[in-house]
PDB file of C-alpha atoms in Angstrom:
ATOM      1  CA  MET A  29      30.695  32.212 -12.282  1.00  0.00           C
ATOM      2  CA  ARG A  30      29.391  34.855 -14.691  1.00  0.00           C
ATOM      3  CA  ARG A  31      27.610  36.599 -11.824  1.00  0.00           C
ATOM      4  CA  GLU A  32      30.801  36.637  -9.771  1.00  0.00           C
ATOM      5  CA  ILE A  33      32.729  38.276 -12.610  1.00  0.00           C
ATOM      6  CA  VAL A  34      30.019  40.904 -13.108  1.00  0.00           C
ATOM      7  CA  ASP A  35      29.995  41.658  -9.366  1.00  0.00           C
ATOM      8  CA  GLN A  36      33.786  42.082  -9.368  1.00  0.00           C
ATOM      9  CA  VAL A  37      33.533  44.622 -12.192  1.00  0.00           C
ATOM     10  CA  ALA A  38      30.695  46.467 -10.450  1.00  0.00           C
ATOM     11  CA  THR A  39      32.682  46.812  -7.217  1.00  0.00           C
ATOM     12  CA  GLY A  40      35.837  47.857  -9.038  1.00  0.00           C
ATOM     13  CA  LYS A  41      37.885  44.798  -8.039  1.00  0.00           C
ATOM     14  CA  ILE A  42      38.706  44.217 -11.702  1.00  0.00           C
ATOM     15  CA  THR A  43      38.563  46.526 -14.711  1.00  0.00           C
ATOM     16  CA  PRO A  44      35.798  46.236 -17.356  1.00  0.00           C
ATOM     17  CA  GLU A  45      38.416  44.990 -19.825  1.00  0.00           C
ATOM     18  CA  GLU A  46      39.525  42.222 -17.447  1.00  0.00           C
ATOM     19  CA  GLY A  47      35.888  41.265 -16.874  1.00  0.00           C
ATOM     20  CA  ALA A  48      35.206  41.012 -20.615  1.00  0.00           C
ATOM     21  CA  ALA A  49      38.293  38.857 -21.110  1.00  0.00           C
ATOM     22  CA  ARG A  50      37.255  36.480 -18.296  1.00  0.00           C
ATOM     23  CA  LEU A  51      33.722  36.165 -19.686  1.00  0.00           C
ATOM     24  CA  ASP A  52      35.125  35.352 -23.148  1.00  0.00           C
ATOM     25  CA  SER A  53      37.391  32.695 -21.633  1.00  0.00           C
ATOM     26  CA  LEU A  54      34.483  31.216 -19.689  1.00  0.00           C
ATOM     27  CA  GLU A  55      32.321  30.981 -22.828  1.00  0.00           C
ATOM     28  CA  SER A  56      35.137  29.240 -24.691  1.00  0.00           C
ATOM     29  CA  LEU A  57      35.522  26.662 -21.929  1.00  0.00           C
ATOM     30  CA  GLU A  58      31.777  26.024 -21.737  1.00  0.00           C
ATOM     31  CA  SER A  59      31.442  25.556 -25.505  1.00  0.00           C
ATOM     32  CA  GLY A  60      34.099  22.847 -25.448  1.00  0.00           C
ATOM     33  CA  ALA A  61      35.143  23.712 -28.995  1.00  0.00           C
ATOM     34  CA  PRO A  62      38.433  21.966 -29.883  1.00  0.00           C
ATOM     35  CA  SER A  63      41.301  24.162 -30.918  1.00  0.00           C
ATOM     36  CA  GLU A  64      43.894  23.168 -33.518  1.00  0.00           C
ATOM     37  CA  SER A  65      46.719  24.857 -31.704  1.00  0.00           C
ATOM     38  CA  PRO A  66      47.204  26.366 -28.271  1.00  0.00           C
ATOM     39  CA  ALA A  67      45.984  29.948 -28.086  1.00  0.00           C
ATOM     40  CA  PRO A  68      48.673  32.568 -27.530  1.00  0.00           C
ATOM     41  CA  ALA A  69      48.963  33.872 -24.011  1.00  0.00           C
ATOM     42  CA  ALA A  70      46.836  36.946 -23.415  1.00  0.00           C
ATOM     43  CA  THR A  71      48.650  40.181 -22.724  1.00  0.00           C
ATOM     44  CA  ALA A  72      47.929  41.271 -19.182  1.00  0.00           C
ATOM     45  CA  THR A  73      46.299  44.670 -18.807  1.00  0.00           C
ATOM     46  CA  ALA A  74      48.334  47.004 -16.618  1.00  0.00           C
ATOM     47  CA  PRO A  75      46.539  47.829 -13.368  1.00  0.00           C
ATOM     48  CA  ALA A  76      45.097  51.326 -13.292  1.00  0.00           C
ATOM     49  CA  ARG A  77      47.210  53.863 -11.419  1.00  0.00           C
ATOM     50  CA  ARG A  78      45.307  56.958 -12.466  1.00  0.00           C
ATOM     51  CA  VAL A  79      41.663  57.845 -13.084  1.00  0.00           C
ATOM     52  CA  LYS A  80      40.657  60.458 -15.664  1.00  0.00           C
ATOM     53  CA  VAL A  81      37.136  61.913 -15.642  1.00  0.00           C
ATOM     54  CA  ALA A  82      35.829  64.255 -18.358  1.00  0.00           C
ATOM     55  CA  SER A  83      32.558  66.138 -17.877  1.00  0.00           C
ATOM     56  CA  VAL A  84      30.884  68.106 -20.685  1.00  0.00           C
ATOM     57  CA  ILE A  85      27.669  70.105 -20.199  1.00  0.00           C
ATOM     58  CA  GLY A  86      26.575  68.424 -17.003  1.00  0.00           C
ATOM     59  CA  SER A  87      27.591  67.748 -13.429  1.00  0.00           C
ATOM     60  CA  ALA A  88      30.146  65.272 -12.156  1.00  0.00           C
ATOM     61  CA  GLU A  89      30.887  64.134  -8.612  1.00  0.00           C
ATOM     62  CA  ILE A  90      34.058  62.223  -7.712  1.00  0.00           C
ATOM     63  CA  VAL A  91      34.333  60.692  -4.249  1.00  0.00           C
ATOM     64  CA  GLY A  92      37.257  58.818  -2.728  1.00  0.00           C
ATOM     65  CA  ASP A  93      36.139  55.380  -1.490  1.00  0.00           C
ATOM     66  CA  PRO A  94      38.778  53.020  -0.015  1.00  0.00           C
ATOM     67  CA  SER A  95      36.507  50.008  -0.627  1.00  0.00           C
ATOM     68  CA  ILE A  96      36.885  50.481  -4.406  1.00  0.00           C
ATOM     69  CA  ALA A  97      39.923  48.951  -6.112  1.00  0.00           C
ATOM     70  CA  TYR A  98      39.893  51.310  -9.112  1.00  0.00           C
ATOM     71  CA  ALA A  99      36.754  53.304  -9.970  1.00  0.00           C
ATOM     72  CA  VAL A 100      33.024  52.748 -10.424  1.00  0.00           C
ATOM     73  CA  ALA A 101      30.804  55.183 -12.353  1.00  0.00           C
ATOM     74  CA  GLU A 102      27.067  55.805 -12.137  1.00  0.00           C
ATOM     75  CA  GLY A 103      25.112  57.735 -14.752  1.00  0.00           C
ATOM     76  CA  PRO A 104      25.560  58.115 -18.531  1.00  0.00           C
ATOM     77  CA  HIS A 105      29.217  57.476 -19.319  1.00  0.00           C
ATOM     78  CA  ARG A 106      31.772  55.621 -21.405  1.00  0.00           C
ATOM     79  CA  ALA A 107      34.785  53.883 -19.843  1.00  0.00           C
ATOM     80  CA  ARG A 108      38.027  52.592 -21.320  1.00  0.00           C
ATOM     81  CA  GLN A 109      41.559  51.883 -20.179  1.00  0.00           C
ATOM     82  CA  ASP A 110      44.454  53.770 -21.761  1.00  0.00           C
ATOM     83  CA  GLY A 111      47.705  52.279 -20.487  1.00  0.00           C
ATOM     84  CA  ASP A 112      47.631  52.622 -16.706  1.00  0.00           C
ATOM     85  CA  THR A 113      44.819  55.207 -16.827  1.00  0.00           C
ATOM     86  CA  LEU A 114      41.124  54.375 -16.429  1.00  0.00           C
ATOM     87  CA  VAL A 115      39.264  56.958 -18.548  1.00  0.00           C
ATOM     88  CA  ILE A 116      35.630  57.776 -17.720  1.00  0.00           C
ATOM     89  CA  GLU A 117      33.842  60.178 -20.057  1.00  0.00           C
ATOM     90  CA  GLN A 118      30.383  61.612 -19.611  1.00  0.00           C
ATOM     91  CA  GLY A 119      27.940  60.130 -22.130  1.00  0.00           C
ATOM     92  CA  PRO A 120      27.540  61.942 -25.477  1.00  0.00           C
ATOM     93  CA  LEU A 121      24.631  64.259 -26.190  1.00  0.00           C
ATOM     94  CA  ASP A 122      21.726  62.539 -27.937  1.00  0.00           C
ATOM     95  CA  GLU A 123      18.627  63.465 -29.889  1.00  0.00           C
ATOM     96  CA  ASN A 124      16.687  64.015 -26.681  1.00  0.00           C
ATOM     97  CA  ASP A 125      18.848  67.058 -25.974  1.00  0.00           C
ATOM     98  CA  SER A 126      17.216  69.120 -28.756  1.00  0.00           C
ATOM     99  CA  PHE A 127      13.891  69.554 -30.551  1.00  0.00           C
ATOM    100  CA  SER A 128      12.827  70.966 -33.915  1.00  0.00           C
ATOM    101  CA  PHE A 129       9.841  72.700 -35.448  1.00  0.00           C
ATOM    102  CA  GLY A 130       8.944  74.018 -38.899  1.00  0.00           C
ATOM    103  CA  ARG A 131       6.868  73.505 -42.018  1.00  0.00           C
ATOM    104  CA  GLY A 132       7.717  71.329 -44.985  1.00  0.00           C
ATOM    105  CA  ASP A 133      11.447  71.091 -45.646  1.00  0.00           C
ATOM    106  CA  ARG A 134      12.276  74.109 -43.501  1.00  0.00           C
ATOM    107  CA  ARG A 135      12.951  73.193 -39.914  1.00  0.00           C
ATOM    108  CA  THR A 136      14.569  74.964 -36.984  1.00  0.00           C
ATOM    109  CA  PHE A 137      16.492  73.059 -34.306  1.00  0.00           C
ATOM    110  CA  VAL A 138      16.493  74.340 -30.752  1.00  0.00           C
ATOM    111  CA  ASN A 139      18.988  73.238 -28.131  1.00  0.00           C
ATOM    112  CA  SER A 140      17.180  71.996 -25.024  1.00  0.00           C
ATOM    113  CA  ILE A 141      20.064  70.547 -23.043  1.00  0.00           C
ATOM    114  CA  ASP A 142      19.241  70.106 -19.375  1.00  0.00           C
ATOM    115  CA  PRO A 143      22.515  69.862 -17.397  1.00  0.00           C
ATOM    116  CA  ALA A 144      20.560  68.627 -14.365  1.00  0.00           C
ATOM    117  CA  ARG A 145      19.769  65.384 -16.247  1.00  0.00           C
ATOM    118  CA  ARG A 146      23.410  64.810 -17.153  1.00  0.00           C
ATOM    119  CA  LYS A 147      24.778  63.668 -13.803  1.00  0.00           C
ATOM    120  CA  LEU A 148      27.848  61.481 -13.426  1.00  0.00           C
ATOM    121  CA  LYS A 149      29.051  60.072 -10.106  1.00  0.00           C
ATOM    122  CA  VAL A 150      32.397  58.306  -9.787  1.00  0.00           C
ATOM    123  CA  ARG A 151      33.627  56.455  -6.714  1.00  0.00           C
ATOM    124  CA  MET A 152      37.357  55.759  -6.874  1.00  0.00           C
ATOM    125  CA  ASN A 153      40.180  54.503  -4.712  1.00  0.00           C
ATOM    126  CA  PRO A 154      41.477  57.627  -2.911  1.00  0.00           C
ATOM    127  CA  ASP A 155      45.111  56.570  -3.357  1.00  0.00           C
ATOM    128  CA  LEU A 156      44.929  56.699  -7.172  1.00  0.00           C
ATOM    129  CA  ALA A 157      45.940  59.904  -8.943  1.00  0.00           C
ATOM    130  CA  LEU A 158      43.082  61.855 -10.516  1.00  0.00           C
ATOM    131  CA  THR A 159      42.839  63.946 -13.668  1.00  0.00           C
ATOM    132  CA  ALA A 160      39.525  65.771 -14.069  1.00  0.00           C
ATOM    133  CA  GLN A 161      38.233  68.070 -16.788  1.00  0.00           C
ATOM    134  CA  VAL A 162      35.032  70.106 -16.757  1.00  0.00           C
ATOM    135  CA  ASN A 163      33.669  71.965 -19.784  1.00  0.00           C
ATOM    136  CA  ALA A 164      30.466  73.989 -19.347  1.00  0.00           C
ATOM    137  CA  GLY A 165      29.361  72.226 -16.193  1.00  0.00           C
ATOM    138  CA  SER A 166      30.178  71.590 -12.555  1.00  0.00           C
ATOM    139  CA  LEU A 167      32.622  69.232 -10.879  1.00  0.00           C
ATOM    140  CA  ARG A 168      32.973  68.227  -7.224  1.00  0.00           C
ATOM    141  CA  VAL A 169      35.887  66.179  -5.884  1.00  0.00           C
ATOM    142  CA  GLU A 170      35.955  64.923  -2.301  1.00  0.00           C
ATOM    143  CA  GLY A 171      38.315  62.653  -0.395  1.00  0.00           C
ATOM    144  CA  VAL A 172      40.861  61.928  -3.148  1.00  0.00           C
ATOM    145  CA  HIS A 173      44.220  61.868  -1.361  1.00  0.00           C
ATOM    146  CA  SER A 174      46.617  61.286  -4.248  1.00  0.00           C
ATOM    147  CA  ALA A 175      47.734  63.959  -6.724  1.00  0.00           C
ATOM    148  CA  ILE A 176      44.896  65.872  -8.400  1.00  0.00           C
ATOM    149  CA  THR A 177      45.021  67.572 -11.794  1.00  0.00           C
ATOM    150  CA  ALA A 178      41.952  69.629 -12.721  1.00  0.00           C
ATOM    151  CA  ASP A 179      41.247  71.604 -15.893  1.00  0.00           C
ATOM    152  CA  VAL A 180      38.243  73.956 -15.845  1.00  0.00           C
ATOM    153  CA  LEU A 181      37.458  75.103 -19.393  1.00  0.00           C
ATOM    154  CA  GLY A 182      34.192  76.743 -18.405  1.00  0.00           C
ATOM    155  CA  GLY A 183      32.145  76.067 -15.302  1.00  0.00           C
ATOM    156  CA  SER A 184      32.795  75.461 -11.627  1.00  0.00           C
ATOM    157  CA  CYS A 185      34.940  73.047  -9.639  1.00  0.00           C
ATOM    158  CA  LYS A 186      35.072  72.316  -5.906  1.00  0.00           C
ATOM    159  CA  ILE A 187      37.781  70.140  -4.337  1.00  0.00           C
ATOM    160  CA  SER A 188      37.782  69.161  -0.664  1.00  0.00           C
ATOM    161  CA  ASP A 189      39.938  67.032   1.645  1.00  0.00           C
ATOM    162  CA  PHE A 190      43.020  66.951  -0.603  1.00  0.00           C
ATOM    163  CA  THR A 191      46.379  65.939   0.919  1.00  0.00           C
ATOM    164  CA  SER A 192      48.677  65.693  -2.125  1.00  0.00           C
ATOM    165  CA  PRO A 193      50.003  68.166  -4.711  1.00  0.00           C
ATOM    166  CA  LEU A 194      47.546  69.947  -6.988  1.00  0.00           C
ATOM    167  CA  GLU A 195      47.836  71.093 -10.588  1.00  0.00           C
ATOM    168  CA  LEU A 196      44.876  73.334 -11.378  1.00  0.00           C
ATOM    169  CA  SER A 197      44.103  75.229 -14.580  1.00  0.00           C
ATOM    170  CA  ILE A 198      41.146  77.598 -14.912  1.00  0.00           C
ATOM    171  CA  GLN A 199      40.500  79.121 -18.326  1.00  0.00           C
ATOM    172  CA  ALA A 200      37.096  80.533 -17.416  1.00  0.00           C
ATOM    173  CA  GLY A 201      35.083  79.741 -14.329  1.00  0.00           C
ATOM    174  CA  ASN A 202      35.306  79.338 -10.581  1.00  0.00           C
ATOM    175  CA  LEU A 203      37.343  76.918  -8.493  1.00  0.00           C
ATOM    176  CA  SER A 204      37.534  76.392  -4.750  1.00  0.00           C
ATOM    177  CA  ALA A 205      39.799  73.909  -2.991  1.00  0.00           C
ATOM    178  CA  SER A 206      40.237  73.030   0.672  1.00  0.00           C
ATOM    179  CA  GLY A 207      42.764  70.624   2.151  1.00  0.00           C
ATOM    180  CA  ARG A 208      46.345  70.188   3.302  1.00  0.00           C
ATOM    181  CA  LEU A 209      49.584  70.733   1.382  1.00  0.00           C
ATOM    182  CA  ASP A 210      52.838  69.829   3.111  1.00  0.00           C
ATOM    183  CA  SER A 211      55.091  68.484   0.347  1.00  0.00           C
ATOM    184  CA  GLY A 212      55.662  68.400  -3.394  1.00  0.00           C
ATOM    185  CA  ALA A 213      55.120  71.056  -6.042  1.00  0.00           C
ATOM    186  CA  SER A 214      51.619  72.438  -6.665  1.00  0.00           C
ATOM    187  CA  LYS A 215      50.612  74.803  -9.470  1.00  0.00           C
ATOM    188  CA  VAL A 216      47.597  77.024 -10.137  1.00  0.00           C
ATOM    189  CA  ARG A 217      47.001  78.702 -13.508  1.00  0.00           C
ATOM    190  CA  CYS A 218      44.096  81.151 -13.729  1.00  0.00           C
ATOM    191  CA  GLU A 219      43.415  82.903 -17.030  1.00  0.00           C
ATOM    192  CA  MET A 220      40.002  84.343 -16.200  1.00  0.00           C
ATOM    193  CA  GLY A 221      37.882  83.494 -13.197  1.00  0.00           C
ATOM    194  CA  ASN A 222      37.999  83.172  -9.430  1.00  0.00           C
ATOM    195  CA  VAL A 223      40.110  80.728  -7.431  1.00  0.00           C
ATOM    196  CA  THR A 224      39.926  80.209  -3.664  1.00  0.00           C
ATOM    197  CA  ILE A 225      42.348  77.844  -1.922  1.00  0.00           C
ATOM    198  CA  ASN A 226      42.024  77.130   1.795  1.00  0.00           C
ATOM    199  CA  LEU A 227      45.115  75.482   3.273  1.00  0.00           C
ATOM    200  CA  GLU A 228      44.116  73.605   6.401  1.00  0.00           C
ATOM    201  CA  ARG A 229      46.101  73.131   9.610  1.00  0.00           C
ATOM    202  CA  GLY A 230      49.374  71.285   9.041  1.00  0.00           C
ATOM    203  CA  SER A 231      50.019  72.813   5.624  1.00  0.00           C
ATOM    204  CA  SER A 232      53.605  73.795   4.856  1.00  0.00           C
ATOM    205  CA  VAL A 233      54.248  75.508   1.528  1.00  0.00           C
ATOM    206  CA  LYS A 234      56.106  78.404  -0.012  1.00  0.00           C
ATOM    207  CA  VAL A 235      53.606  80.431  -2.079  1.00  0.00           C
ATOM    208  CA  THR A 236      54.951  82.234  -5.150  1.00  0.00           C
ATOM    209  CA  ALA A 237      52.672  84.262  -7.408  1.00  0.00           C
ATOM    210  CA  ARG A 238      52.794  86.207 -10.649  1.00  0.00           C
ATOM    211  CA  THR A 239      49.966  88.203 -12.168  1.00  0.00           C
ATOM    212  CA  THR A 240      49.439  90.282 -15.303  1.00  0.00           C
ATOM    213  CA  MET A 241      46.100  92.040 -14.857  1.00  0.00           C
ATOM    214  CA  GLY A 242      44.709  89.936 -12.038  1.00  0.00           C
ATOM    215  CA  ARG A 243      44.998  89.846  -8.265  1.00  0.00           C
ATOM    216  CA  VAL A 244      46.598  87.275  -5.957  1.00  0.00           C
ATOM    217  CA  SER A 245      46.279  87.570  -2.181  1.00  0.00           C
ATOM    218  CA  VAL A 246      47.590  85.328   0.593  1.00  0.00           C
ATOM    219  CA  GLU A 247      46.216  85.340   4.148  1.00  0.00           C
ATOM    220  CA  SER A 248      48.142  83.416   6.793  1.00  0.00           C
ATOM    221  CA  GLY A 249      47.626  83.139  10.530  1.00  0.00           C
ATOM    222  CA  GLY A 250      44.982  85.849  10.713  1.00  0.00           C
ATOM    223  CA  ALA A 251      47.408  88.533   9.524  1.00  0.00           C
ATOM    224  CA  GLU A 252      46.586  91.152   6.921  1.00  0.00           C
ATOM    225  CA  PRO A 253      46.410  89.735   3.376  1.00  0.00           C
ATOM    226  CA  VAL A 254      49.617  89.974   1.369  1.00  0.00           C
ATOM    227  CA  ILE A 255      49.060  91.063  -2.230  1.00  0.00           C
ATOM    228  CA  LEU A 256      51.406  89.316  -4.634  1.00  0.00           C
ATOM    229  CA  GLY A 257      51.961  90.801  -8.071  1.00  0.00           C
ATOM    230  CA  GLN A 258      54.351  91.009 -10.985  1.00  0.00           C
ATOM    231  CA  SER A 259      57.382  90.936  -8.675  1.00  0.00           C
ATOM    232  CA  ALA A 260      56.798  87.229  -7.960  1.00  0.00           C
ATOM    233  CA  LYS A 261      56.877  87.761  -4.197  1.00  0.00           C
ATOM    234  CA  GLN A 262      56.825  84.813  -1.841  1.00  0.00           C
ATOM    235  CA  VAL A 263      54.843  84.069   1.287  1.00  0.00           C
ATOM    236  CA  MET A 264      55.721  81.245   3.657  1.00  0.00           C
ATOM    237  CA  VAL A 265      53.001  79.042   5.138  1.00  0.00           C
ATOM    238  CA  GLY A 266      54.420  76.891   7.927  1.00  0.00           C
ATOM    239  CA  SER A 267      58.034  75.914   7.271  1.00  0.00           C
ATOM    240  CA  GLY A 268      57.617  75.946   3.485  1.00  0.00           C
ATOM    241  CA  ALA A 269      58.284  72.238   2.926  1.00  0.00           C
ATOM    242  CA  GLY A 270      56.292  72.207  -0.317  1.00  0.00           C
ATOM    243  CA  SER A 271      55.656  74.819  -2.981  1.00  0.00           C
ATOM    244  CA  LEU A 272      52.558  76.469  -4.454  1.00  0.00           C
ATOM    245  CA  ASP A 273      53.133  78.412  -7.661  1.00  0.00           C
ATOM    246  CA  VAL A 274      50.296  80.721  -8.757  1.00  0.00           C
ATOM    247  CA  ASP A 275      50.096  82.324 -12.212  1.00  0.00           C
ATOM    248  CA  CYS A 276      47.124  84.656 -12.707  1.00  0.00           C
ATOM    249  CA  THR A 277      46.317  86.521 -15.935  1.00  0.00           C
ATOM    250  CA  MET A 278      42.985  88.321 -15.516  1.00  0.00           C
ATOM    251  CA  GLY A 279      41.423  86.486 -12.614  1.00  0.00           C
ATOM    252  CA  ASN A 280      41.289  86.670  -8.856  1.00  0.00           C
ATOM    253  CA  VAL A 281      43.172  84.146  -6.694  1.00  0.00           C
ATOM    254  CA  ARG A 282      42.883  84.012  -2.907  1.00  0.00           C
ATOM    255  CA  VAL A 283      44.959  81.690  -0.719  1.00  0.00           C
ATOM    256  CA  SER A 284      44.190  81.412   2.991  1.00  0.00           C
ATOM    257  CA  ALA A 285      45.906  79.402   5.706  1.00  0.00           C
TER     258      ALA A 285
END
């Protein structure tokens, strides 16, 4: 029975919290300890509807996998459930990420972090919404078909095969995304960096852009690129069923369809 519970957690059929609760219940039954009064009913944990992944100084890969009920992570990480959100955080830095040298009481510490060793891979149900954050590292998202929110504080992010609205924020770094948008409201905020969005066949959005000191260009149907600036001009891709709002401060945003 214990093995079955562990396997269910490993495959994502139940959350780690549910697995821990079932193991505790199993141990209580096996011990046969009498109880003076009936135990209060356990509060059911809400099923996860969203997955949040945070990557710091390392690389993270998130892949949509329909065989997974929620999400399964490989590599150094911590997981917890916050309401209906399953939160997966890259493991904290440890003493192996630095070394020191010196004489007597005087020592100098040198940072020796190797991002290549800090790899996190998450397989999640593609129909769950995703929130991802990358800080000084790289992030790759593939095959997640529900809404995606990504926040790049410093590093690079690549998203492929999206089919639902996006909300992307780039403070410093590079982001590329390729997929289909045909409904809902999508937003891109670029403070400083480069953003490339490739809208695949079947996309239908109205692109609106504003820029302060940056550049926003839209290429559609092989025509000459349209440069959008402070006038908040619009470009129609398809029939414009959805919307894509781009706000660029000092970066470079390119949208192609």
